[in-house]
PDB file of C-alpha atoms in Angstrom:
ATOM      1  CA  MET A 206       7.236 -17.648  17.730  1.00  0.00           C
ATOM      2  CA  LYS A 207       6.835 -15.207  15.204  1.00  0.00           C
ATOM      3  CA  LYS A 208       5.442 -11.684  14.852  1.00  0.00           C
ATOM      4  CA  MET A 209       2.019 -12.732  12.668  1.00  0.00           C
ATOM      5  CA  ASP A 210       1.862 -15.951  13.764  1.00  0.00           C
ATOM      6  CA  GLY A 211      -1.351 -17.461  13.145  1.00  0.00           C
ATOM      7  CA  LYS A 212      -2.572 -13.895  11.059  1.00  0.00           C
ATOM      8  CA  VAL A 213      -4.494 -13.323   8.651  1.00  0.00           C
ATOM      9  CA  ALA A 214      -3.831 -10.644   6.284  1.00  0.00           C
ATOM     10  CA  ILE A 215      -5.148  -9.285   3.541  1.00  0.00           C
ATOM     11  CA  ILE A 216      -2.983  -7.100   1.103  1.00  0.00           C
ATOM     12  CA  THR A 217      -4.187  -5.047  -1.952  1.00  0.00           C
ATOM     13  CA  GLY A 218      -1.656  -4.558  -5.130  1.00  0.00           C
ATOM     14  CA  ALA A 219       0.002  -7.780  -4.407  1.00  0.00           C
ATOM     15  CA  ALA A 220       1.039  -8.683  -7.754  1.00  0.00           C
ATOM     16  CA  MET A 221       4.247  -5.980  -7.406  1.00  0.00           C
ATOM     17  CA  GLY A 222       5.928  -3.665  -6.254  1.00  0.00           C
ATOM     18  CA  ASN A 223       5.443  -3.126  -2.929  1.00  0.00           C
ATOM     19  CA  GLY A 224       2.498  -5.355  -2.444  1.00  0.00           C
ATOM     20  CA  LYS A 225       4.803  -8.873  -3.608  1.00  0.00           C
ATOM     21  CA  GLY A 226       6.987  -7.078  -1.389  1.00  0.00           C
ATOM     22  CA  ILE A 227       4.644  -6.416   1.746  1.00  0.00           C
ATOM     23  CA  ALA A 228       2.882 -10.029   0.959  1.00  0.00           C
ATOM     24  CA  GLU A 229       6.703 -12.024   1.196  1.00  0.00           C
ATOM     25  CA  VAL A 230       7.682 -10.286   4.589  1.00  0.00           C
ATOM     26  CA  LEU A 231       3.713 -10.631   6.278  1.00  0.00           C
ATOM     27  CA  ALA A 232       4.590 -14.508   5.347  1.00  0.00           C
ATOM     28  CA  LYS A 233       7.386 -14.495   6.315  1.00  0.00           C
ATOM     29  CA  HIS A 234       6.697 -13.187   9.560  1.00  0.00           C
ATOM     30  CA  GLY A 235       4.349 -16.154  10.057  1.00  0.00           C
ATOM     31  CA  ALA A 236       0.842 -15.102   8.412  1.00  0.00           C
ATOM     32  CA  ALA A 237      -1.631 -16.357   6.132  1.00  0.00           C
ATOM     33  CA  VAL A 238      -1.190 -13.751   3.064  1.00  0.00           C
ATOM     34  CA  ILE A 239      -4.104 -12.647   0.391  1.00  0.00           C
ATOM     35  CA  LEU A 240      -2.703 -11.654  -2.254  1.00  0.00           C
ATOM     36  CA  ALA A 241      -5.468  -9.707  -3.943  1.00  0.00           C
ATOM     37  CA  ASP A 242      -5.064  -7.638  -7.531  1.00  0.00           C
ATOM     38  CA  ILE A 243      -6.383  -7.195 -10.747  1.00  0.00           C
ATOM     39  CA  SER A 244      -3.884  -8.468 -12.467  1.00  0.00           C
ATOM     40  CA  ASP A 245      -3.400 -12.088 -13.307  1.00  0.00           C
ATOM     41  CA  LYS A 246       0.100 -12.055 -12.201  1.00  0.00           C
ATOM     42  CA  VAL A 247      -1.190 -12.631  -8.880  1.00  0.00           C
ATOM     43  CA  PHE A 248      -1.602 -16.261  -9.634  1.00  0.00           C
ATOM     44  CA  VAL A 249       2.218 -16.247  -9.772  1.00  0.00           C
ATOM     45  CA  VAL A 250       3.139 -14.416  -7.229  1.00  0.00           C
ATOM     46  CA  GLU A 251       1.146 -17.001  -4.854  1.00  0.00           C
ATOM     47  CA  LYS A 252       2.852 -20.245  -6.335  1.00  0.00           C
ATOM     48  CA  GLU A 253       6.219 -18.307  -5.738  1.00  0.00           C
ATOM     49  CA  LEU A 254       5.280 -17.707  -1.981  1.00  0.00           C
ATOM     50  CA  GLN A 255       3.707 -21.480  -1.944  1.00  0.00           C
ATOM     51  CA  GLU A 256       6.678 -22.994  -3.184  1.00  0.00           C
ATOM     52  CA  LYS A 257       8.462 -21.220  -0.674  1.00  0.00           C
ATOM     53  CA  GLY A 258       6.509 -22.557   2.179  1.00  0.00           C
ATOM     54  CA  TYR A 259       3.600 -19.616   3.025  1.00  0.00           C
ATOM     55  CA  ASP A 260       0.234 -20.047   3.260  1.00  0.00           C
ATOM     56  CA  ALA A 261      -0.728 -17.954  -0.081  1.00  0.00           C
ATOM     57  CA  MET A 262      -4.373 -16.995  -1.736  1.00  0.00           C
ATOM     58  CA  ALA A 263      -4.443 -14.987  -4.799  1.00  0.00           C
ATOM     59  CA  VAL A 264      -8.346 -13.097  -5.447  1.00  0.00           C
ATOM     60  CA  LYS A 265      -8.776 -11.783  -8.437  1.00  0.00           C
ATOM     61  CA  MET A 266     -10.089  -8.270  -6.965  1.00  0.00           C
ATOM     62  CA  ASP A 267     -10.566  -5.106  -9.320  1.00  0.00           C
ATOM     63  CA  VAL A 268     -10.777  -2.656  -6.022  1.00  0.00           C
ATOM     64  CA  SER A 269     -12.726   0.089  -7.568  1.00  0.00           C
ATOM     65  CA  ASP A 270     -15.335  -2.297  -7.445  1.00  0.00           C
ATOM     66  CA  LYS A 271     -17.628  -2.152  -4.825  1.00  0.00           C
ATOM     67  CA  GLU A 272     -19.090  -5.608  -5.149  1.00  0.00           C
ATOM     68  CA  ASN A 273     -15.890  -7.011  -6.982  1.00  0.00           C
ATOM     69  CA  VAL A 274     -14.269  -6.529  -3.240  1.00  0.00           C
ATOM     70  CA  THR A 275     -17.251  -7.599  -1.255  1.00  0.00           C
ATOM     71  CA  ALA A 276     -16.886 -11.399  -3.306  1.00  0.00           C
ATOM     72  CA  GLY A 277     -13.376 -11.136  -2.588  1.00  0.00           C
ATOM     73  CA  VAL A 278     -13.277 -10.527   0.635  1.00  0.00           C
ATOM     74  CA  ARG A 279     -16.104 -13.243   1.024  1.00  0.00           C
ATOM     75  CA  LYS A 280     -14.217 -15.057   0.142  1.00  0.00           C
ATOM     76  CA  VAL A 281     -11.403 -15.288   2.445  1.00  0.00           C
ATOM     77  CA  ILE A 282     -13.378 -15.431   5.408  1.00  0.00           C
ATOM     78  CA  ASP A 283     -14.927 -18.356   4.168  1.00  0.00           C
ATOM     79  CA  LYS A 284     -11.654 -20.043   3.962  1.00  0.00           C
ATOM     80  CA  TYR A 285     -10.414 -18.589   7.107  1.00  0.00           C
ATOM     81  CA  GLY A 286     -13.080 -17.866   9.057  1.00  0.00           C
ATOM     82  CA  LYS A 287     -11.738 -13.978   9.861  1.00  0.00           C
ATOM     83  CA  ILE A 288      -8.789 -11.116   8.649  1.00  0.00           C
ATOM     84  CA  ASP A 289      -6.304  -9.777  11.518  1.00  0.00           C
ATOM     85  CA  ALA A 290      -4.754  -7.820   8.942  1.00  0.00           C
ATOM     86  CA  LEU A 291      -5.441  -5.316   6.145  1.00  0.00           C
ATOM     87  CA  VAL A 292      -2.451  -3.790   3.857  1.00  0.00           C
ATOM     88  CA  ASN A 293      -4.604  -1.129   1.334  1.00  0.00           C
ATOM     89  CA  ASN A 294      -1.548  -1.023  -1.199  1.00  0.00           C
ATOM     90  CA  ALA A 295      -3.008  -0.704  -4.615  1.00  0.00           C
ATOM     91  CA  GLY A 296      -2.596   2.387  -6.315  1.00  0.00           C
ATOM     92  CA  VAL A 297      -1.145   4.027  -9.192  1.00  0.00           C
ATOM     93  CA  ALA A 298       0.555   7.151  -9.827  1.00  0.00           C
ATOM     94  CA  ARG A 299      -0.072   9.030 -14.079  1.00  0.00           C
ATOM     95  CA  LEU A 300       2.556  12.383 -14.749  1.00  0.00           C
ATOM     96  CA  ALA A 301       0.133  14.935 -16.702  1.00  0.00           C
ATOM     97  CA  ASN A 302       0.279  18.283 -15.775  1.00  0.00           C
ATOM     98  CA  PHE A 303      -3.269  19.847 -13.829  1.00  0.00           C
ATOM     99  CA  LEU A 304      -4.371  22.225 -17.482  1.00  0.00           C
ATOM    100  CA  ASP A 305      -3.634  18.836 -19.505  1.00  0.00           C
ATOM    101  CA  MET A 306      -5.259  15.829 -17.321  1.00  0.00           C
ATOM    102  CA  ASP A 307      -8.754  15.035 -18.367  1.00  0.00           C
ATOM    103  CA  GLU A 308     -11.278  14.001 -16.138  1.00  0.00           C
ATOM    104  CA  GLU A 309     -10.724  10.012 -17.241  1.00  0.00           C
ATOM    105  CA  LEU A 310      -6.830  10.067 -16.027  1.00  0.00           C
ATOM    106  CA  ARG A 311      -7.879  12.069 -12.908  1.00  0.00           C
ATOM    107  CA  ASP A 312     -10.530   9.738 -11.547  1.00  0.00           C
ATOM    108  CA  PHE A 313      -8.423   7.032 -12.666  1.00  0.00           C
ATOM    109  CA  HIS A 314      -6.087   7.847 -10.054  1.00  0.00           C
ATOM    110  CA  PHE A 315      -9.083   8.821  -7.418  1.00  0.00           C
ATOM    111  CA  ASN A 316     -11.389   5.194  -7.743  1.00  0.00           C
ATOM    112  CA  ILE A 317      -7.806   3.492  -7.009  1.00  0.00           C
ATOM    113  CA  ASN A 318      -5.976   5.319  -5.213  1.00  0.00           C
ATOM    114  CA  ILE A 319      -8.952   7.006  -2.728  1.00  0.00           C
ATOM    115  CA  ASN A 320     -11.988   4.606  -4.261  1.00  0.00           C
ATOM    116  CA  GLY A 321      -9.992   1.659  -3.434  1.00  0.00           C
ATOM    117  CA  VAL A 322      -8.717   2.073   0.159  1.00  0.00           C
ATOM    118  CA  TRP A 323     -12.372   2.909   1.117  1.00  0.00           C
ATOM    119  CA  ASN A 324     -14.267  -0.250  -0.362  1.00  0.00           C
ATOM    120  CA  VAL A 325     -11.840  -2.901   1.215  1.00  0.00           C
ATOM    121  CA  THR A 326     -11.549  -1.215   4.284  1.00  0.00           C
ATOM    122  CA  LYS A 327     -15.442  -0.908   4.810  1.00  0.00           C
ATOM    123  CA  ALA A 328     -15.773  -4.279   3.152  1.00  0.00           C
ATOM    124  CA  VAL A 329     -13.409  -5.902   5.402  1.00  0.00           C
ATOM    125  CA  LEU A 330     -13.760  -3.412   9.193  1.00  0.00           C
ATOM    126  CA  PRO A 331     -17.118  -5.446   9.840  1.00  0.00           C
ATOM    127  CA  TYR A 332     -14.927  -8.361  10.538  1.00  0.00           C
ATOM    128  CA  MET A 333     -12.777  -7.007  11.936  1.00  0.00           C
ATOM    129  CA  LYS A 334     -15.424  -5.066  14.836  1.00  0.00           C
ATOM    130  CA  GLU A 335     -16.835  -8.079  15.195  1.00  0.00           C
ATOM    131  CA  ARG A 336     -13.793  -9.956  17.018  1.00  0.00           C
ATOM    132  CA  GLN A 337     -13.128  -6.403  18.780  1.00  0.00           C
ATOM    133  CA  TYR A 338      -9.520  -6.466  16.738  1.00  0.00           C
ATOM    134  CA  GLY A 339      -7.669  -5.263  13.441  1.00  0.00           C
ATOM    135  CA  ARG A 340      -4.985  -3.918  11.933  1.00  0.00           C
ATOM    136  CA  ILE A 341      -5.224  -1.626   8.562  1.00  0.00           C
ATOM    137  CA  VAL A 342      -2.155  -0.552   7.451  1.00  0.00           C
ATOM    138  CA  ASN A 343      -2.770   2.440   4.028  1.00  0.00           C
ATOM    139  CA  LEU A 344      -0.038   3.309   1.541  1.00  0.00           C
ATOM    140  CA  SER A 345      -0.223   7.145   1.566  1.00  0.00           C
ATOM    141  CA  SER A 346       3.362   8.600   0.526  1.00  0.00           C
ATOM    142  CA  VAL A 347       5.771  11.737   1.347  1.00  0.00           C
ATOM    143  CA  THR A 348       3.883  13.334  -2.202  1.00  0.00           C
ATOM    144  CA  GLY A 349       1.101  14.686  -1.243  1.00  0.00           C
ATOM    145  CA  THR A 350       1.028  15.038   2.259  1.00  0.00           C
ATOM    146  CA  MET A 351       4.907  16.750   2.172  1.00  0.00           C
ATOM    147  CA  VAL A 352       6.179  17.078  -0.843  1.00  0.00           C
ATOM    148  CA  ALA A 353       5.166  17.077  -4.206  1.00  0.00           C
ATOM    149  CA  ASP A 354       6.950  17.787  -7.650  1.00  0.00           C
ATOM    150  CA  GLU A 355       5.314  19.086 -11.220  1.00  0.00           C
ATOM    151  CA  GLY A 356       2.645  16.944 -12.875  1.00  0.00           C
ATOM    152  CA  GLU A 357       1.543  15.189  -9.606  1.00  0.00           C
ATOM    153  CA  THR A 358      -1.303  16.680  -8.954  1.00  0.00           C
ATOM    154  CA  ALA A 359      -3.581  13.798  -8.923  1.00  0.00           C
ATOM    155  CA  TYR A 360      -1.550  11.604  -7.308  1.00  0.00           C
ATOM    156  CA  ALA A 361      -0.481  13.550  -5.005  1.00  0.00           C
ATOM    157  CA  THR A 362      -4.100  14.357  -3.930  1.00  0.00           C
ATOM    158  CA  THR A 363      -5.530  11.110  -3.876  1.00  0.00           C
ATOM    159  CA  LYS A 364      -2.439  10.296  -1.198  1.00  0.00           C
ATOM    160  CA  ALA A 365      -2.645  13.079   0.753  1.00  0.00           C
ATOM    161  CA  ALA A 366      -7.126  12.404   0.798  1.00  0.00           C
ATOM    162  CA  VAL A 367      -5.776   8.873   1.998  1.00  0.00           C
ATOM    163  CA  MET A 368      -3.984  10.389   4.782  1.00  0.00           C
ATOM    164  CA  GLY A 369      -6.828  12.177   6.412  1.00  0.00           C
ATOM    165  CA  PHE A 370      -9.172   9.306   5.455  1.00  0.00           C
ATOM    166  CA  THR A 371      -6.328   7.136   7.938  1.00  0.00           C
ATOM    167  CA  LYS A 372      -6.628   9.549  11.056  1.00  0.00           C
ATOM    168  CA  ALA A 373     -10.634   9.938  10.485  1.00  0.00           C
ATOM    169  CA  LEU A 374     -10.878   5.720  10.473  1.00  0.00           C
ATOM    170  CA  ALA A 375      -8.352   5.722  13.666  1.00  0.00           C
ATOM    171  CA  ARG A 376     -10.623   7.348  15.391  1.00  0.00           C
ATOM    172  CA  GLU A 377     -13.496   5.728  15.139  1.00  0.00           C
ATOM    173  CA  THR A 378     -12.266   2.143  15.244  1.00  0.00           C
ATOM    174  CA  ALA A 379     -10.485   2.834  18.032  1.00  0.00           C
ATOM    175  CA  SER A 380     -13.256   1.494  20.726  1.00  0.00           C
ATOM    176  CA  TYR A 381     -12.672  -1.471  18.594  1.00  0.00           C
ATOM    177  CA  ASN A 382      -9.143  -2.244  19.349  1.00  0.00           C
ATOM    178  CA  VAL A 383      -9.038  -2.087  15.266  1.00  0.00           C
ATOM    179  CA  THR A 384      -5.506   0.236  15.085  1.00  0.00           C
ATOM    180  CA  VAL A 385      -5.473   2.355  11.633  1.00  0.00           C
ATOM    181  CA  ASN A 386      -2.028   3.442  10.722  1.00  0.00           C
ATOM    182  CA  ALA A 387       0.078   4.634   7.102  1.00  0.00           C
ATOM    183  CA  ILE A 388       3.239   4.399   5.389  1.00  0.00           C
ATOM    184  CA  LEU A 389       4.325   7.256   3.332  1.00  0.00           C
ATOM    185  CA  PRO A 390       6.806   5.974   1.474  1.00  0.00           C
ATOM    186  CA  GLY A 391       9.985   8.172  -0.353  1.00  0.00           C
ATOM    187  CA  TYR A 392      11.569   6.761  -3.102  1.00  0.00           C
ATOM    188  CA  ILE A 393      11.015   2.727  -3.623  1.00  0.00           C
ATOM    189  CA  LEU A 394      12.860   0.622  -6.436  1.00  0.00           C
ATOM    190  CA  THR A 395       9.027  -0.404  -7.749  1.00  0.00           C
ATOM    191  CA  PRO A 396       8.118  -1.121 -10.896  1.00  0.00           C
ATOM    192  CA  MET A 397       6.034   2.064 -10.311  1.00  0.00           C
ATOM    193  CA  ALA A 398       9.052   3.896 -10.212  1.00  0.00           C
ATOM    194  CA  GLU A 399      10.787   2.725 -13.295  1.00  0.00           C
ATOM    195  CA  SER A 400       7.523   3.807 -14.950  1.00  0.00           C
ATOM    196  CA  ILE A 401       8.051   7.643 -13.948  1.00  0.00           C
ATOM    197  CA  ALA A 402      11.527   7.754 -14.504  1.00  0.00           C
ATOM    198  CA  LYS A 403      10.369   5.844 -18.053  1.00  0.00           C
ATOM    199  CA  GLU A 404       8.010   8.611 -19.070  1.00  0.00           C
ATOM    200  CA  SER A 405      10.330  11.505 -17.377  1.00  0.00           C
ATOM    201  CA  ASN A 406      13.258  10.240 -19.537  1.00  0.00           C
ATOM    202  CA  PRO A 407      12.823   7.267 -22.490  1.00  0.00           C
ATOM    203  CA  GLU A 408      16.025   8.147 -23.783  1.00  0.00           C
ATOM    204  CA  ASN A 409      17.962   6.851 -20.045  1.00  0.00           C
ATOM    205  CA  PRO A 410      15.735   6.034 -16.716  1.00  0.00           C
ATOM    206  CA  GLN A 411      18.114   4.527 -15.447  1.00  0.00           C
ATOM    207  CA  GLU A 412      19.641   8.289 -15.455  1.00  0.00           C
ATOM    208  CA  VAL A 413      16.763   9.667 -13.488  1.00  0.00           C
ATOM    209  CA  ILE A 414      17.330   6.942 -11.309  1.00  0.00           C
ATOM    210  CA  ASP A 415      20.546   7.870 -10.457  1.00  0.00           C
ATOM    211  CA  GLY A 416      19.483  10.974 -10.205  1.00  0.00           C
ATOM    212  CA  ILE A 417      17.301  10.453  -7.882  1.00  0.00           C
ATOM    213  CA  ALA A 418      19.699   8.566  -5.145  1.00  0.00           C
ATOM    214  CA  SER A 419      21.906  11.867  -5.471  1.00  0.00           C
ATOM    215  CA  GLY A 420      19.138  13.711  -3.948  1.00  0.00           C
ATOM    216  CA  VAL A 421      18.887  11.092  -1.202  1.00  0.00           C
ATOM    217  CA  PRO A 422      21.067  12.043   2.376  1.00  0.00           C
ATOM    218  CA  LEU A 423      21.468   7.575   2.349  1.00  0.00           C
ATOM    219  CA  GLY A 424      22.257   7.440  -1.259  1.00  0.00           C
ATOM    220  CA  ARG A 425      19.858   4.903  -2.624  1.00  0.00           C
ATOM    221  CA  LEU A 426      16.029   4.199  -3.305  1.00  0.00           C
ATOM    222  CA  GLY A 427      14.565   1.599  -0.771  1.00  0.00           C
ATOM    223  CA  LYS A 428      13.530  -1.464  -1.098  1.00  0.00           C
ATOM    224  CA  ILE A 429      10.374  -2.814  -1.331  1.00  0.00           C
ATOM    225  CA  GLU A 430      11.220  -5.980   1.943  1.00  0.00           C
ATOM    226  CA  GLU A 431      12.411  -2.937   3.956  1.00  0.00           C
ATOM    227  CA  VAL A 432       8.612  -1.291   3.047  1.00  0.00           C
ATOM    228  CA  GLY A 433       7.792  -5.006   4.019  1.00  0.00           C
ATOM    229  CA  GLU A 434       9.302  -5.108   7.681  1.00  0.00           C
ATOM    230  CA  LEU A 435       7.524  -1.362   8.439  1.00  0.00           C
ATOM    231  CA  ALA A 436       4.058  -2.850   7.679  1.00  0.00           C
ATOM    232  CA  ALA A 437       4.461  -5.940   9.060  1.00  0.00           C
ATOM    233  CA  PHE A 438       5.681  -4.730  12.427  1.00  0.00           C
ATOM    234  CA  LEU A 439       2.508  -1.932  12.068  1.00  0.00           C
ATOM    235  CA  ALA A 440       0.114  -5.277  11.768  1.00  0.00           C
ATOM    236  CA  SER A 441       1.909  -7.094  14.166  1.00  0.00           C
ATOM    237  CA  ASP A 442       0.784  -6.655  18.140  1.00  0.00           C
ATOM    238  CA  GLU A 443       4.393  -4.914  18.545  1.00  0.00           C
ATOM    239  CA  SER A 444       2.400  -1.436  17.597  1.00  0.00           C
ATOM    240  CA  SER A 445      -0.526  -2.192  19.567  1.00  0.00           C
ATOM    241  CA  TYR A 446      -0.337   0.980  21.093  1.00  0.00           C
ATOM    242  CA  ILE A 447      -0.171   2.940  18.002  1.00  0.00           C
ATOM    243  CA  THR A 448      -2.841   4.168  15.928  1.00  0.00           C
ATOM    244  CA  GLY A 449      -3.961   6.785  13.322  1.00  0.00           C
ATOM    245  CA  THR A 450       0.108   7.844  12.403  1.00  0.00           C
ATOM    246  CA  GLY A 451       2.060   7.859   9.689  1.00  0.00           C
ATOM    247  CA  ILE A 452       5.317   6.934   9.818  1.00  0.00           C
ATOM    248  CA  VAL A 453       7.728   8.185   6.424  1.00  0.00           C
ATOM    249  CA  ILE A 454      10.645   5.783   5.005  1.00  0.00           C
ATOM    250  CA  ASP A 455      12.258   7.316   2.474  1.00  0.00           C
ATOM    251  CA  GLY A 456      15.942   7.836   3.473  1.00  0.00           C
ATOM    252  CA  GLY A 457      16.035  10.925   4.826  1.00  0.00           C
ATOM    253  CA  SER A 458      14.815  12.490   1.570  1.00  0.00           C
ATOM    254  CA  THR A 459      12.090  14.736   3.171  1.00  0.00           C
ATOM    255  CA  LEU A 460      15.060  15.841   5.552  1.00  0.00           C
ATOM    256  CA  PRO A 461      17.156  18.655   3.566  1.00  0.00           C
ATOM    257  CA  GLU A 462      16.279  22.294   3.292  1.00  0.00           C
ATOM    258  CA  THR A 463      17.581  23.589   1.044  1.00  0.00           C
ATOM    259  CA  VAL A 464      18.835  21.938  -2.423  1.00  0.00           C
ATOM    260  CA  SER A 465      22.448  21.341  -2.989  1.00  0.00           C
ATOM    261  CA  VAL A 466      24.148  22.701  -5.979  1.00  0.00           C
ATOM    262  CA  GLY A 467      27.551  21.813  -7.569  1.00  0.00           C
ATOM    263  CA  VAL A 468      30.348  23.988  -6.733  1.00  0.00           C
TER     264      VAL A 468
END
């Protein structure tokens, strides 16, 4: 028997990157996966997973729109009758120095990375409370909670907020047998990471990726499937006594006390 057999899981931001990786791993472990994303690419992912024999359902969803989220969650309940797990993965990152950042860019981060997590969780939690069971997994980051680079003020703020949200909600939901945990990825090879590399060095983004990898003790960027396996653990009954915590998955990138320099 697989660890997610019989479970129904919603994954936001499932059209690409970590979300796609998480969805496929949860499906591999037996879950019926609901792929929620604002992009039409989510229907392509739905087809890909269905062709592999997985139970997958795509729902076009704007996590920043409360009414849209509520309608999407209702579709899931109408089809499956329950929601066992929620992975709040949808997120955005745009580099900009604080003094150069306008309110539009600030709110772009806040509306998706914070309000999105808030909206989807609020729509799903009543169904978990009613059944006295649930697993909520939030994608935070080592950025904002442990480290930060120049230009990441908005992104870092939102990811730190997700960690605070995780701890506070975990305390509130413990009596419903609902656990709330966070994943704190470091450098994972996702389209978002590739986009940031292009912003940093449009001429040679691969040089940025290689430079990052050289500073990671394990010598590489993480794989989306590795994040997926961690999400599957936290979304399953294997993690039933873990709540309110954040697990770092970064290849050791936050370990060095000093920066290595060539001699």
